[in-house]
Each structure stands twice: as structure tokens, then as C-alpha cells.
Amino acid sequence: MLVLNVTFKCFPGKREELRELIREEGIDVASRNEEGNFNYSFYLSTEDPDDLFLVEFWKDVDAWQHHRTLPHYARLDELKKGRVEGADIKKYFTEE
């Protein structure tokens, strides 16, 4: 299993706007509905008001790579423009 922990460093005051757009456009739901996805959830940081966390669990690298070809993945990249100044991505491989 592939686990990704992503920290989006949002521009000041842009975290909630990004979070709402993700919900409105159903990016989180579409990702959760993909074959090979076990979890795709966003969380708010309690320490930094501009950090938005994303935790993803994928069956394998192939499922995640397929996810990266889909329209809702590309849409998230578009939504991040002007709202996210950077991201820290940590990948972990676990046994199922």
C-alpha cells in the first residue's frame, strides 16, 4: 500500500477558500471513488492556520499513478494556483 501525507502551505488566508473549492467541485469524493483508493481526506492544521493536510491511501503505485491522469487531479492543480505557495509530500510504503 502507498500512503501519502501532503502538507499544502497555503498563502495567508487562502486555506479555507481552497478547502471549500475542493468540496464544491467534488475533488475529494471523486478521488475516494477511484478504484484502488482506500482514503483521501483533508485535515486542518491546529498549529498553522495556513496549512492544509491531505492523507491518501492507495492500493499500489499503479493506482496512484492512474489517479494522477484524471481530470479531478488536474483540477486540483489549477485550484492550487494563487492559493498554495508550496507542498511537502511524504510517501510511505506499507504491507497491506
mmCIF file of N, CA, C and O in Angstrom:
data_model
loop_
_atom_site.group_PDB
_atom_site.id
_atom_site.type_symbol
_atom_site.label_atom_id
_atom_site.label_comp_id
_atom_site.label_asym_id
_atom_site.label_seq_id
_atom_site.Cartn_x
_atom_site.Cartn_y
_atom_site.Cartn_z
ATOM 1 N N MET A 1 0.848 -1.171 0.000
ATOM 2 C CA MET A 1 0.000 0.000 0.000
ATOM 3 C C MET A 1 0.897 1.238 0.000
ATOM 4 O O MET A 1 1.939 1.257 0.627
ATOM 5 N N LEU A 2 0.457 2.248 -0.704
ATOM 6 C CA LEU A 2 1.147 3.534 -0.753
ATOM 7 C C LEU A 2 0.353 4.540 0.083
ATOM 8 O O LEU A 2 -0.856 4.697 -0.106
ATOM 9 N N VAL A 3 1.040 5.196 1.000
ATOM 10 C CA VAL A 3 0.432 6.228 1.844
ATOM 11 C C VAL A 3 1.141 7.541 1.545
ATOM 12 O O VAL A 3 2.370 7.590 1.523
ATOM 13 N N LEU A 4 0.362 8.574 1.299
ATOM 14 C CA LEU A 4 0.932 9.902 1.082
ATOM 15 C C LEU A 4 0.406 10.857 2.138
ATOM 16 O O LEU A 4 -0.810 10.903 2.394
ATOM 17 N N ASN A 5 1.320 11.597 2.730
ATOM 18 C CA ASN A 5 0.973 12.685 3.643
ATOM 19 C C ASN A 5 1.433 13.969 2.971
ATOM 20 O O ASN A 5 2.635 14.171 2.784
ATOM 21 N N VAL A 6 0.478 14.794 2.605
ATOM 22 C CA VAL A 6 0.776 16.026 1.879
ATOM 23 C C VAL A 6 0.409 17.219 2.753
ATOM 24 O O VAL A 6 -0.696 17.274 3.298
ATOM 25 N N THR A 7 1.334 18.148 2.871
ATOM 26 C CA THR A 7 1.055 19.401 3.567
ATOM 27 C C THR A 7 1.078 20.510 2.527
ATOM 28 O O THR A 7 2.118 20.772 1.911
ATOM 29 N N PHE A 8 -0.079 21.118 2.306
ATOM 30 C CA PHE A 8 -0.154 22.282 1.424
ATOM 31 C C PHE A 8 0.079 23.524 2.265
ATOM 32 O O PHE A 8 -0.641 23.768 3.233
ATOM 33 N N LYS A 9 1.101 24.296 1.896
ATOM 34 C CA LYS A 9 1.380 25.568 2.553
ATOM 35 C C LYS A 9 0.632 26.631 1.758
ATOM 36 O O LYS A 9 1.084 27.076 0.710
ATOM 37 N N CYS A 10 -0.528 27.003 2.263
ATOM 38 C CA CYS A 10 -1.374 27.970 1.559
ATOM 39 C C CYS A 10 -0.892 29.394 1.825
ATOM 40 O O CYS A 10 -0.305 29.690 2.867
ATOM 41 N N PHE A 11 -1.163 30.266 0.859
ATOM 42 C CA PHE A 11 -0.907 31.679 1.089
ATOM 43 C C PHE A 11 -1.811 32.141 2.233
ATOM 44 O O PHE A 11 -2.909 31.597 2.425
ATOM 45 N N PRO A 12 -1.376 33.125 3.007
ATOM 46 C CA PRO A 12 -2.171 33.589 4.136
ATOM 47 C C PRO A 12 -3.625 33.869 3.746
ATOM 48 O O PRO A 12 -3.901 34.556 2.762
ATOM 49 N N GLY A 13 -4.533 33.278 4.509
ATOM 50 C CA GLY A 13 -5.963 33.491 4.307
ATOM 51 C C GLY A 13 -6.589 32.699 3.175
ATOM 52 O O GLY A 13 -7.779 32.851 2.909
ATOM 53 N N LYS A 14 -5.844 31.821 2.511
ATOM 54 C CA LYS A 14 -6.371 31.093 1.352
ATOM 55 C C LYS A 14 -6.763 29.636 1.652
ATOM 56 O O LYS A 14 -7.349 28.970 0.814
ATOM 57 N N ARG A 15 -6.445 29.150 2.843
ATOM 58 C CA ARG A 15 -6.711 27.741 3.169
ATOM 59 C C ARG A 15 -8.192 27.402 3.077
ATOM 60 O O ARG A 15 -8.572 26.413 2.448
ATOM 61 N N GLU A 16 -9.038 28.179 3.698
ATOM 62 C CA GLU A 16 -10.475 27.884 3.698
ATOM 63 C C GLU A 16 -11.070 27.973 2.301
ATOM 64 O O GLU A 16 -11.943 27.190 1.935
ATOM 65 N N GLU A 17 -10.603 28.940 1.534
ATOM 66 C CA GLU A 17 -11.075 29.085 0.157
ATOM 67 C C GLU A 17 -10.751 27.828 -0.651
ATOM 68 O O GLU A 17 -11.612 27.290 -1.354
ATOM 69 N N LEU A 18 -9.523 27.341 -0.519
ATOM 70 C CA LEU A 18 -9.124 26.125 -1.225
ATOM 71 C C LEU A 18 -9.953 24.933 -0.758
ATOM 72 O O LEU A 18 -10.474 24.167 -1.567
ATOM 73 N N ARG A 19 -10.087 24.802 0.533
ATOM 74 C CA ARG A 19 -10.857 23.675 1.096
ATOM 75 C C ARG A 19 -12.296 23.678 0.586
ATOM 76 O O ARG A 19 -12.841 22.631 0.220
ATOM 77 N N GLU A 20 -12.919 24.825 0.549
ATOM 78 C CA GLU A 20 -14.299 24.923 0.065
ATOM 79 C C GLU A 20 -14.406 24.583 -1.420
ATOM 80 O O GLU A 20 -15.340 23.899 -1.842
ATOM 81 N N LEU A 21 -13.469 25.055 -2.215
ATOM 82 C CA LEU A 21 -13.488 24.749 -3.651
ATOM 83 C C LEU A 21 -13.314 23.248 -3.898
ATOM 84 O O LEU A 21 -13.970 22.680 -4.775
ATOM 85 N N ILE A 22 -12.451 22.617 -3.125
ATOM 86 C CA ILE A 22 -12.260 21.166 -3.239
ATOM 87 C C ILE A 22 -13.575 20.448 -2.964
ATOM 88 O O ILE A 22 -13.967 19.538 -3.693
ATOM 89 N N ARG A 23 -14.269 20.877 -1.928
ATOM 90 C CA ARG A 23 -15.569 20.266 -1.584
ATOM 91 C C ARG A 23 -16.622 20.556 -2.656
ATOM 92 O O ARG A 23 -17.335 19.660 -3.085
ATOM 93 N N GLU A 24 -16.729 21.823 -3.050
ATOM 94 C CA GLU A 24 -17.741 22.217 -4.034
ATOM 95 C C GLU A 24 -17.579 21.464 -5.351
ATOM 96 O O GLU A 24 -18.564 21.088 -5.983
ATOM 97 N N GLU A 25 -16.344 21.259 -5.763
ATOM 98 C CA GLU A 25 -16.090 20.612 -7.044
ATOM 99 C C GLU A 25 -16.012 19.088 -6.932
ATOM 100 O O GLU A 25 -15.869 18.401 -7.937
ATOM 101 N N GLY A 26 -16.114 18.583 -5.707
ATOM 102 C CA GLY A 26 -16.150 17.136 -5.510
ATOM 103 C C GLY A 26 -14.840 16.423 -5.784
ATOM 104 O O GLY A 26 -14.828 15.223 -6.057
ATOM 105 N N ILE A 27 -13.739 17.134 -5.678
ATOM 106 C CA ILE A 27 -12.443 16.528 -5.944
ATOM 107 C C ILE A 27 -12.137 15.434 -4.936
ATOM 108 O O ILE A 27 -11.644 14.359 -5.298
ATOM 109 N N ASP A 28 -12.455 15.676 -3.686
ATOM 110 C CA ASP A 28 -12.214 14.667 -2.652
ATOM 111 C C ASP A 28 -13.072 13.429 -2.874
ATOM 112 O O ASP A 28 -12.590 12.298 -2.816
ATOM 113 N N VAL A 29 -14.330 13.612 -3.185
ATOM 114 C CA VAL A 29 -15.248 12.485 -3.405
ATOM 115 C C VAL A 29 -14.829 11.690 -4.647
ATOM 116 O O VAL A 29 -14.795 10.456 -4.627
ATOM 117 N N ALA A 30 -14.509 12.392 -5.717
ATOM 118 C CA ALA A 30 -14.084 11.707 -6.948
ATOM 119 C C ALA A 30 -12.831 10.871 -6.693
ATOM 120 O O ALA A 30 -12.724 9.742 -7.189
ATOM 121 N N SER A 31 -11.912 11.393 -5.915
ATOM 122 C CA SER A 31 -10.681 10.658 -5.613
ATOM 123 C C SER A 31 -10.981 9.432 -4.749
ATOM 124 O O SER A 31 -10.452 8.349 -4.993
ATOM 125 N N ARG A 32 -11.856 9.601 -3.758
ATOM 126 C CA ARG A 32 -12.226 8.465 -2.903
ATOM 127 C C ARG A 32 -12.930 7.361 -3.681
ATOM 128 O O ARG A 32 -12.841 6.198 -3.319
ATOM 129 N N ASN A 33 -13.628 7.734 -4.732
ATOM 130 C CA ASN A 33 -14.379 6.763 -5.527
ATOM 131 C C ASN A 33 -13.529 6.016 -6.545
ATOM 132 O O ASN A 33 -14.029 5.102 -7.207
ATOM 133 N N GLU A 34 -12.277 6.383 -6.656
ATOM 134 C CA GLU A 34 -11.405 5.697 -7.614
ATOM 135 C C GLU A 34 -11.090 4.288 -7.133
ATOM 136 O O GLU A 34 -10.917 4.043 -5.930
ATOM 137 N N GLU A 35 -10.982 3.390 -8.102
ATOM 138 C CA GLU A 35 -10.558 2.031 -7.781
ATOM 139 C C GLU A 35 -9.121 2.093 -7.261
ATOM 140 O O GLU A 35 -8.273 2.796 -7.810
ATOM 141 N N GLY A 36 -8.871 1.401 -6.176
ATOM 142 C CA GLY A 36 -7.537 1.378 -5.590
ATOM 143 C C GLY A 36 -7.307 2.437 -4.532
ATOM 144 O O GLY A 36 -6.228 2.490 -3.936
ATOM 145 N N ASN A 37 -8.308 3.287 -4.261
ATOM 146 C CA ASN A 37 -8.173 4.290 -3.206
ATOM 147 C C ASN A 37 -8.876 3.813 -1.954
ATOM 148 O O ASN A 37 -10.024 3.370 -1.994
ATOM 149 N N PHE A 38 -8.176 3.890 -0.837
ATOM 150 C CA PHE A 38 -8.751 3.492 0.451
ATOM 151 C C PHE A 38 -9.032 4.681 1.353
ATOM 152 O O PHE A 38 -9.809 4.586 2.290
ATOM 153 N N ASN A 39 -8.389 5.816 1.070
ATOM 154 C CA ASN A 39 -8.631 7.019 1.868
ATOM 155 C C ASN A 39 -8.084 8.225 1.107
ATOM 156 O O ASN A 39 -7.024 8.156 0.481
ATOM 157 N N TYR A 40 -8.841 9.316 1.169
ATOM 158 C CA TYR A 40 -8.422 10.578 0.564
ATOM 159 C C TYR A 40 -9.122 11.659 1.386
ATOM 160 O O TYR A 40 -10.265 12.007 1.129
ATOM 161 N N SER A 41 -8.428 12.153 2.415
ATOM 162 C CA SER A 41 -9.067 13.064 3.365
ATOM 163 C C SER A 41 -8.208 14.281 3.640
ATOM 164 O O SER A 41 -6.985 14.171 3.782
ATOM 165 N N PHE A 42 -8.871 15.427 3.749
ATOM 166 C CA PHE A 42 -8.217 16.686 4.072
ATOM 167 C C PHE A 42 -8.436 17.012 5.546
ATOM 168 O O PHE A 42 -9.508 16.752 6.098
ATOM 169 N N TYR A 43 -7.416 17.600 6.162
ATOM 170 C CA TYR A 43 -7.467 17.973 7.572
ATOM 171 C C TYR A 43 -6.867 19.357 7.736
ATOM 172 O O TYR A 43 -5.912 19.722 7.035
ATOM 173 N N LEU A 44 -7.400 20.113 8.689
ATOM 174 C CA LEU A 44 -6.870 21.437 9.002
ATOM 175 C C LEU A 44 -5.787 21.313 10.058
ATOM 176 O O LEU A 44 -5.918 20.550 11.011
ATOM 177 N N SER A 45 -4.725 22.073 9.893
ATOM 178 C CA SER A 45 -3.674 22.110 10.895
ATOM 179 C C SER A 45 -4.178 22.858 12.125
ATOM 180 O O SER A 45 -4.870 23.877 12.008
ATOM 181 N N THR A 46 -3.824 22.356 13.279
ATOM 182 C CA THR A 46 -4.160 23.062 14.516
ATOM 183 C C THR A 46 -3.026 23.997 14.927
ATOM 184 O O THR A 46 -3.195 24.797 15.833
ATOM 185 N N GLU A 47 -1.882 23.876 14.235
ATOM 186 C CA GLU A 47 -0.723 24.680 14.593
ATOM 187 C C GLU A 47 -0.470 25.846 13.649
ATOM 188 O O GLU A 47 0.093 26.858 14.046
ATOM 189 N N ASP A 48 -0.870 25.697 12.389
ATOM 190 C CA ASP A 48 -0.620 26.754 11.403
ATOM 191 C C ASP A 48 -1.916 27.007 10.633
ATOM 192 O O ASP A 48 -2.410 26.111 9.955
ATOM 193 N N PRO A 49 -2.455 28.217 10.727
ATOM 194 C CA PRO A 49 -3.745 28.500 10.085
ATOM 195 C C PRO A 49 -3.705 28.482 8.560
ATOM 196 O O PRO A 49 -4.749 28.580 7.915
ATOM 197 N N ASP A 50 -2.512 28.305 7.990
ATOM 198 C CA ASP A 50 -2.404 28.278 6.532
ATOM 199 C C ASP A 50 -2.055 26.898 5.977
ATOM 200 O O ASP A 50 -1.918 26.739 4.774
ATOM 201 N N ASP A 51 -1.930 25.903 6.843
ATOM 202 C CA ASP A 51 -1.603 24.546 6.394
ATOM 203 C C ASP A 51 -2.864 23.709 6.216
ATOM 204 O O ASP A 51 -3.760 23.719 7.070
ATOM 205 N N LEU A 52 -2.915 22.989 5.110
ATOM 206 C CA LEU A 52 -3.988 22.039 4.831
ATOM 207 C C LEU A 52 -3.317 20.696 4.550
ATOM 208 O O LEU A 52 -2.419 20.602 3.709
ATOM 209 N N PHE A 53 -3.735 19.670 5.306
ATOM 210 C CA PHE A 53 -3.148 18.341 5.159
ATOM 211 C C PHE A 53 -4.038 17.461 4.300
ATOM 212 O O PHE A 53 -5.264 17.516 4.389
ATOM 213 N N LEU A 54 -3.414 16.621 3.502
ATOM 214 C CA LEU A 54 -4.100 15.608 2.712
ATOM 215 C C LEU A 54 -3.450 14.272 3.029
ATOM 216 O O LEU A 54 -2.229 14.129 2.946
ATOM 217 N N VAL A 55 -4.268 13.285 3.402
ATOM 218 C CA VAL A 55 -3.793 11.935 3.662
ATOM 219 C C VAL A 55 -4.436 11.026 2.627
ATOM 220 O O VAL A 55 -5.662 11.007 2.486
ATOM 221 N N GLU A 56 -3.591 10.287 1.886
ATOM 222 C CA GLU A 56 -4.066 9.397 0.833
ATOM 223 C C GLU A 56 -3.550 7.981 1.083
ATOM 224 O O GLU A 56 -2.387 7.805 1.429
ATOM 225 N N PHE A 57 -4.409 6.991 0.877
ATOM 226 C CA PHE A 57 -4.029 5.584 0.923
ATOM 227 C C PHE A 57 -4.413 4.967 -0.416
ATOM 228 O O PHE A 57 -5.582 5.006 -0.804
ATOM 229 N N TRP A 58 -3.420 4.389 -1.099
ATOM 230 C CA TRP A 58 -3.635 3.765 -2.404
ATOM 231 C C TRP A 58 -3.217 2.308 -2.348
ATOM 232 O O TRP A 58 -2.247 1.954 -1.669
ATOM 233 N N LYS A 59 -3.930 1.486 -3.091
ATOM 234 C CA LYS A 59 -3.637 0.054 -3.143
ATOM 235 C C LYS A 59 -2.181 -0.189 -3.532
ATOM 236 O O LYS A 59 -1.500 -1.027 -2.954
ATOM 237 N N ASP A 60 -1.712 0.573 -4.527
ATOM 238 C CA ASP A 60 -0.335 0.431 -5.005
ATOM 239 C C ASP A 60 0.040 1.671 -5.818
ATOM 240 O O ASP A 60 -0.787 2.570 -6.022
ATOM 241 N N VAL A 61 1.266 1.712 -6.276
ATOM 242 C CA VAL A 61 1.749 2.857 -7.040
ATOM 243 C C VAL A 61 0.975 3.011 -8.344
ATOM 244 O O VAL A 61 0.700 4.135 -8.779
ATOM 245 N N ASP A 62 0.600 1.908 -8.973
ATOM 246 C CA ASP A 62 -0.156 1.982 -10.225
ATOM 247 C C ASP A 62 -1.489 2.712 -10.036
ATOM 248 O O ASP A 62 -1.878 3.526 -10.880
ATOM 249 N N ALA A 63 -2.181 2.437 -8.940
ATOM 250 C CA ALA A 63 -3.461 3.116 -8.674
ATOM 251 C C ALA A 63 -3.237 4.611 -8.491
ATOM 252 O O ALA A 63 -4.012 5.433 -8.997
ATOM 253 N N TRP A 64 -2.175 4.970 -7.786
ATOM 254 C CA TRP A 64 -1.866 6.384 -7.577
ATOM 255 C C TRP A 64 -1.458 7.052 -8.888
ATOM 256 O O TRP A 64 -1.880 8.176 -9.177
ATOM 257 N N GLN A 65 -0.663 6.359 -9.690
ATOM 258 C CA GLN A 65 -0.254 6.920 -10.976
ATOM 259 C C GLN A 65 -1.475 7.149 -11.874
ATOM 260 O O GLN A 65 -1.554 8.167 -12.569
ATOM 261 N N HIS A 66 -2.420 6.216 -11.856
ATOM 262 C CA HIS A 66 -3.646 6.403 -12.641
ATOM 263 C C HIS A 66 -4.416 7.635 -12.141
ATOM 264 O O HIS A 66 -4.919 8.431 -12.942
ATOM 265 N N HIS A 67 -4.504 7.789 -10.835
ATOM 266 C CA HIS A 67 -5.161 8.954 -10.213
ATOM 267 C C HIS A 67 -4.602 10.256 -10.787
ATOM 268 O O HIS A 67 -5.348 11.191 -11.075
ATOM 269 N N ARG A 68 -3.307 10.278 -11.012
ATOM 270 C CA ARG A 68 -2.634 11.489 -11.487
ATOM 271 C C ARG A 68 -2.949 11.819 -12.943
ATOM 272 O O ARG A 68 -2.605 12.886 -13.420
ATOM 273 N N THR A 69 -3.658 10.934 -13.656
ATOM 274 C CA THR A 69 -4.029 11.180 -15.051
ATOM 275 C C THR A 69 -5.462 11.684 -15.198
ATOM 276 O O THR A 69 -5.883 12.002 -16.318
ATOM 277 N N LEU A 70 -6.198 11.756 -14.101
ATOM 278 C CA LEU A 70 -7.633 12.044 -14.168
ATOM 279 C C LEU A 70 -7.931 13.541 -14.086
ATOM 280 O O LEU A 70 -7.153 14.320 -13.515
ATOM 281 N N PRO A 71 -9.070 13.948 -14.625
ATOM 282 C CA PRO A 71 -9.417 15.378 -14.663
ATOM 283 C C PRO A 71 -9.496 16.041 -13.289
ATOM 284 O O PRO A 71 -9.100 17.204 -13.149
ATOM 285 N N HIS A 72 -9.998 15.341 -12.271
ATOM 286 C CA HIS A 72 -10.106 15.993 -10.955
ATOM 287 C C HIS A 72 -8.727 16.220 -10.325
ATOM 288 O O HIS A 72 -8.557 17.153 -9.549
ATOM 289 N N TYR A 73 -7.746 15.406 -10.685
ATOM 290 C CA TYR A 73 -6.380 15.650 -10.219
ATOM 291 C C TYR A 73 -5.836 16.940 -10.862
ATOM 292 O O TYR A 73 -5.272 17.793 -10.184
ATOM 293 N N ALA A 74 -6.046 17.064 -12.155
ATOM 294 C CA ALA A 74 -5.607 18.273 -12.864
ATOM 295 C C ALA A 74 -6.334 19.496 -12.334
ATOM 296 O O ALA A 74 -5.745 20.586 -12.216
ATOM 297 N N ARG A 75 -7.604 19.326 -12.004
ATOM 298 C CA ARG A 75 -8.379 20.459 -11.484
ATOM 299 C C ARG A 75 -7.826 20.923 -10.142
ATOM 300 O O ARG A 75 -7.765 22.133 -9.883
ATOM 301 N N LEU A 76 -7.432 19.998 -9.289
ATOM 302 C CA LEU A 76 -6.834 20.395 -8.011
ATOM 303 C C LEU A 76 -5.576 21.209 -8.250
ATOM 304 O O LEU A 76 -5.357 22.222 -7.584
ATOM 305 N N ASP A 77 -4.764 20.810 -9.213
ATOM 306 C CA ASP A 77 -3.573 21.602 -9.540
ATOM 307 C C ASP A 77 -3.948 23.025 -9.938
ATOM 308 O O ASP A 77 -3.280 23.981 -9.560
ATOM 309 N N GLU A 78 -5.026 23.163 -10.691
ATOM 310 C CA GLU A 78 -5.473 24.503 -11.096
ATOM 311 C C GLU A 78 -5.951 25.311 -9.895
ATOM 312 O O GLU A 78 -5.677 26.501 -9.793
ATOM 313 N N LEU A 79 -6.691 24.659 -9.003
ATOM 314 C CA LEU A 79 -7.215 25.358 -7.825
ATOM 315 C C LEU A 79 -6.094 25.822 -6.895
ATOM 316 O O LEU A 79 -6.251 26.820 -6.190
ATOM 317 N N LYS A 80 -4.996 25.126 -6.891
ATOM 318 C CA LYS A 80 -3.880 25.489 -6.024
ATOM 319 C C LYS A 80 -3.194 26.778 -6.477
ATOM 320 O O LYS A 80 -2.614 27.485 -5.651
ATOM 321 N N LYS A 81 -3.300 27.102 -7.752
ATOM 322 C CA LYS A 81 -2.640 28.309 -8.262
ATOM 323 C C LYS A 81 -3.190 29.550 -7.557
ATOM 324 O O LYS A 81 -4.387 29.767 -7.493
ATOM 325 N N GLY A 82 -2.291 30.335 -7.007
ATOM 326 C CA GLY A 82 -2.682 31.548 -6.296
ATOM 327 C C GLY A 82 -3.183 31.292 -4.881
ATOM 328 O O GLY A 82 -3.488 32.231 -4.158
ATOM 329 N N ARG A 83 -3.268 30.017 -4.491
ATOM 330 C CA ARG A 83 -3.740 29.672 -3.150
ATOM 331 C C ARG A 83 -2.705 28.887 -2.347
ATOM 332 O O ARG A 83 -2.738 28.906 -1.125
ATOM 333 N N VAL A 84 -1.829 28.175 -3.054
ATOM 334 C CA VAL A 84 -0.826 27.334 -2.398
ATOM 335 C C VAL A 84 0.555 27.772 -2.861
ATOM 336 O O VAL A 84 0.833 27.823 -4.052
ATOM 337 N N GLU A 85 1.415 28.083 -1.884
ATOM 338 C CA GLU A 85 2.762 28.503 -2.239
ATOM 339 C C GLU A 85 3.734 27.341 -2.309
ATOM 340 O O GLU A 85 4.802 27.462 -2.919
ATOM 341 N N GLY A 86 3.390 26.207 -1.740
ATOM 342 C CA GLY A 86 4.269 25.037 -1.792
ATOM 343 C C GLY A 86 3.615 23.842 -1.128
ATOM 344 O O GLY A 86 2.592 23.968 -0.457
ATOM 345 N N ALA A 87 4.211 22.682 -1.343
ATOM 346 C CA ALA A 87 3.684 21.461 -0.747
ATOM 347 C C ALA A 87 4.842 20.568 -0.322
ATOM 348 O O ALA A 87 5.875 20.514 -0.988
ATOM 349 N N ASP A 88 4.633 19.896 0.793
ATOM 350 C CA ASP A 88 5.585 18.908 1.284
ATOM 351 C C ASP A 88 4.892 17.555 1.177
ATOM 352 O O ASP A 88 3.819 17.366 1.748
ATOM 353 N N ILE A 89 5.487 16.633 0.412
ATOM 354 C CA ILE A 89 4.869 15.332 0.184
ATOM 355 C C ILE A 89 5.784 14.250 0.758
ATOM 356 O O ILE A 89 6.964 14.176 0.422
ATOM 357 N N LYS A 90 5.195 13.427 1.615
ATOM 358 C CA LYS A 90 5.913 12.292 2.172
ATOM 359 C C LYS A 90 5.209 11.016 1.715
ATOM 360 O O LYS A 90 3.993 10.905 1.847
ATOM 361 N N LYS A 91 5.984 10.069 1.158
ATOM 362 C CA LYS A 91 5.451 8.803 0.676
ATOM 363 C C LYS A 91 5.947 7.675 1.548
ATOM 364 O O LYS A 91 7.124 7.625 1.884
ATOM 365 N N TYR A 92 5.026 6.765 1.880
ATOM 366 C CA TYR A 92 5.350 5.608 2.690
ATOM 367 C C TYR A 92 4.772 4.366 2.017
ATOM 368 O O TYR A 92 3.670 4.412 1.476
ATOM 369 N N PHE A 93 5.509 3.279 2.096
ATOM 370 C CA PHE A 93 5.013 2.010 1.581
ATOM 371 C C PHE A 93 4.806 1.076 2.758
ATOM 372 O O PHE A 93 5.673 0.962 3.620
ATOM 373 N N THR A 94 3.630 0.462 2.808
ATOM 374 C CA THR A 94 3.302 -0.433 3.896
ATOM 375 C C THR A 94 2.814 -1.764 3.336
ATOM 376 O O THR A 94 2.409 -1.853 2.187
ATOM 377 N N GLU A 95 2.841 -2.776 4.188
ATOM 378 C CA GLU A 95 2.239 -4.035 3.805
ATOM 379 C C GLU A 95 0.748 -3.937 4.082
ATOM 380 O O GLU A 95 0.331 -3.314 5.043
ATOM 381 N N GLU A 96 -0.036 -4.575 3.232
ATOM 382 C CA GLU A 96 -1.488 -4.500 3.414
ATOM 383 C C GLU A 96 -1.917 -5.345 4.585
ATOM 384 O O GLU A 96 -1.352 -6.313 4.938
#
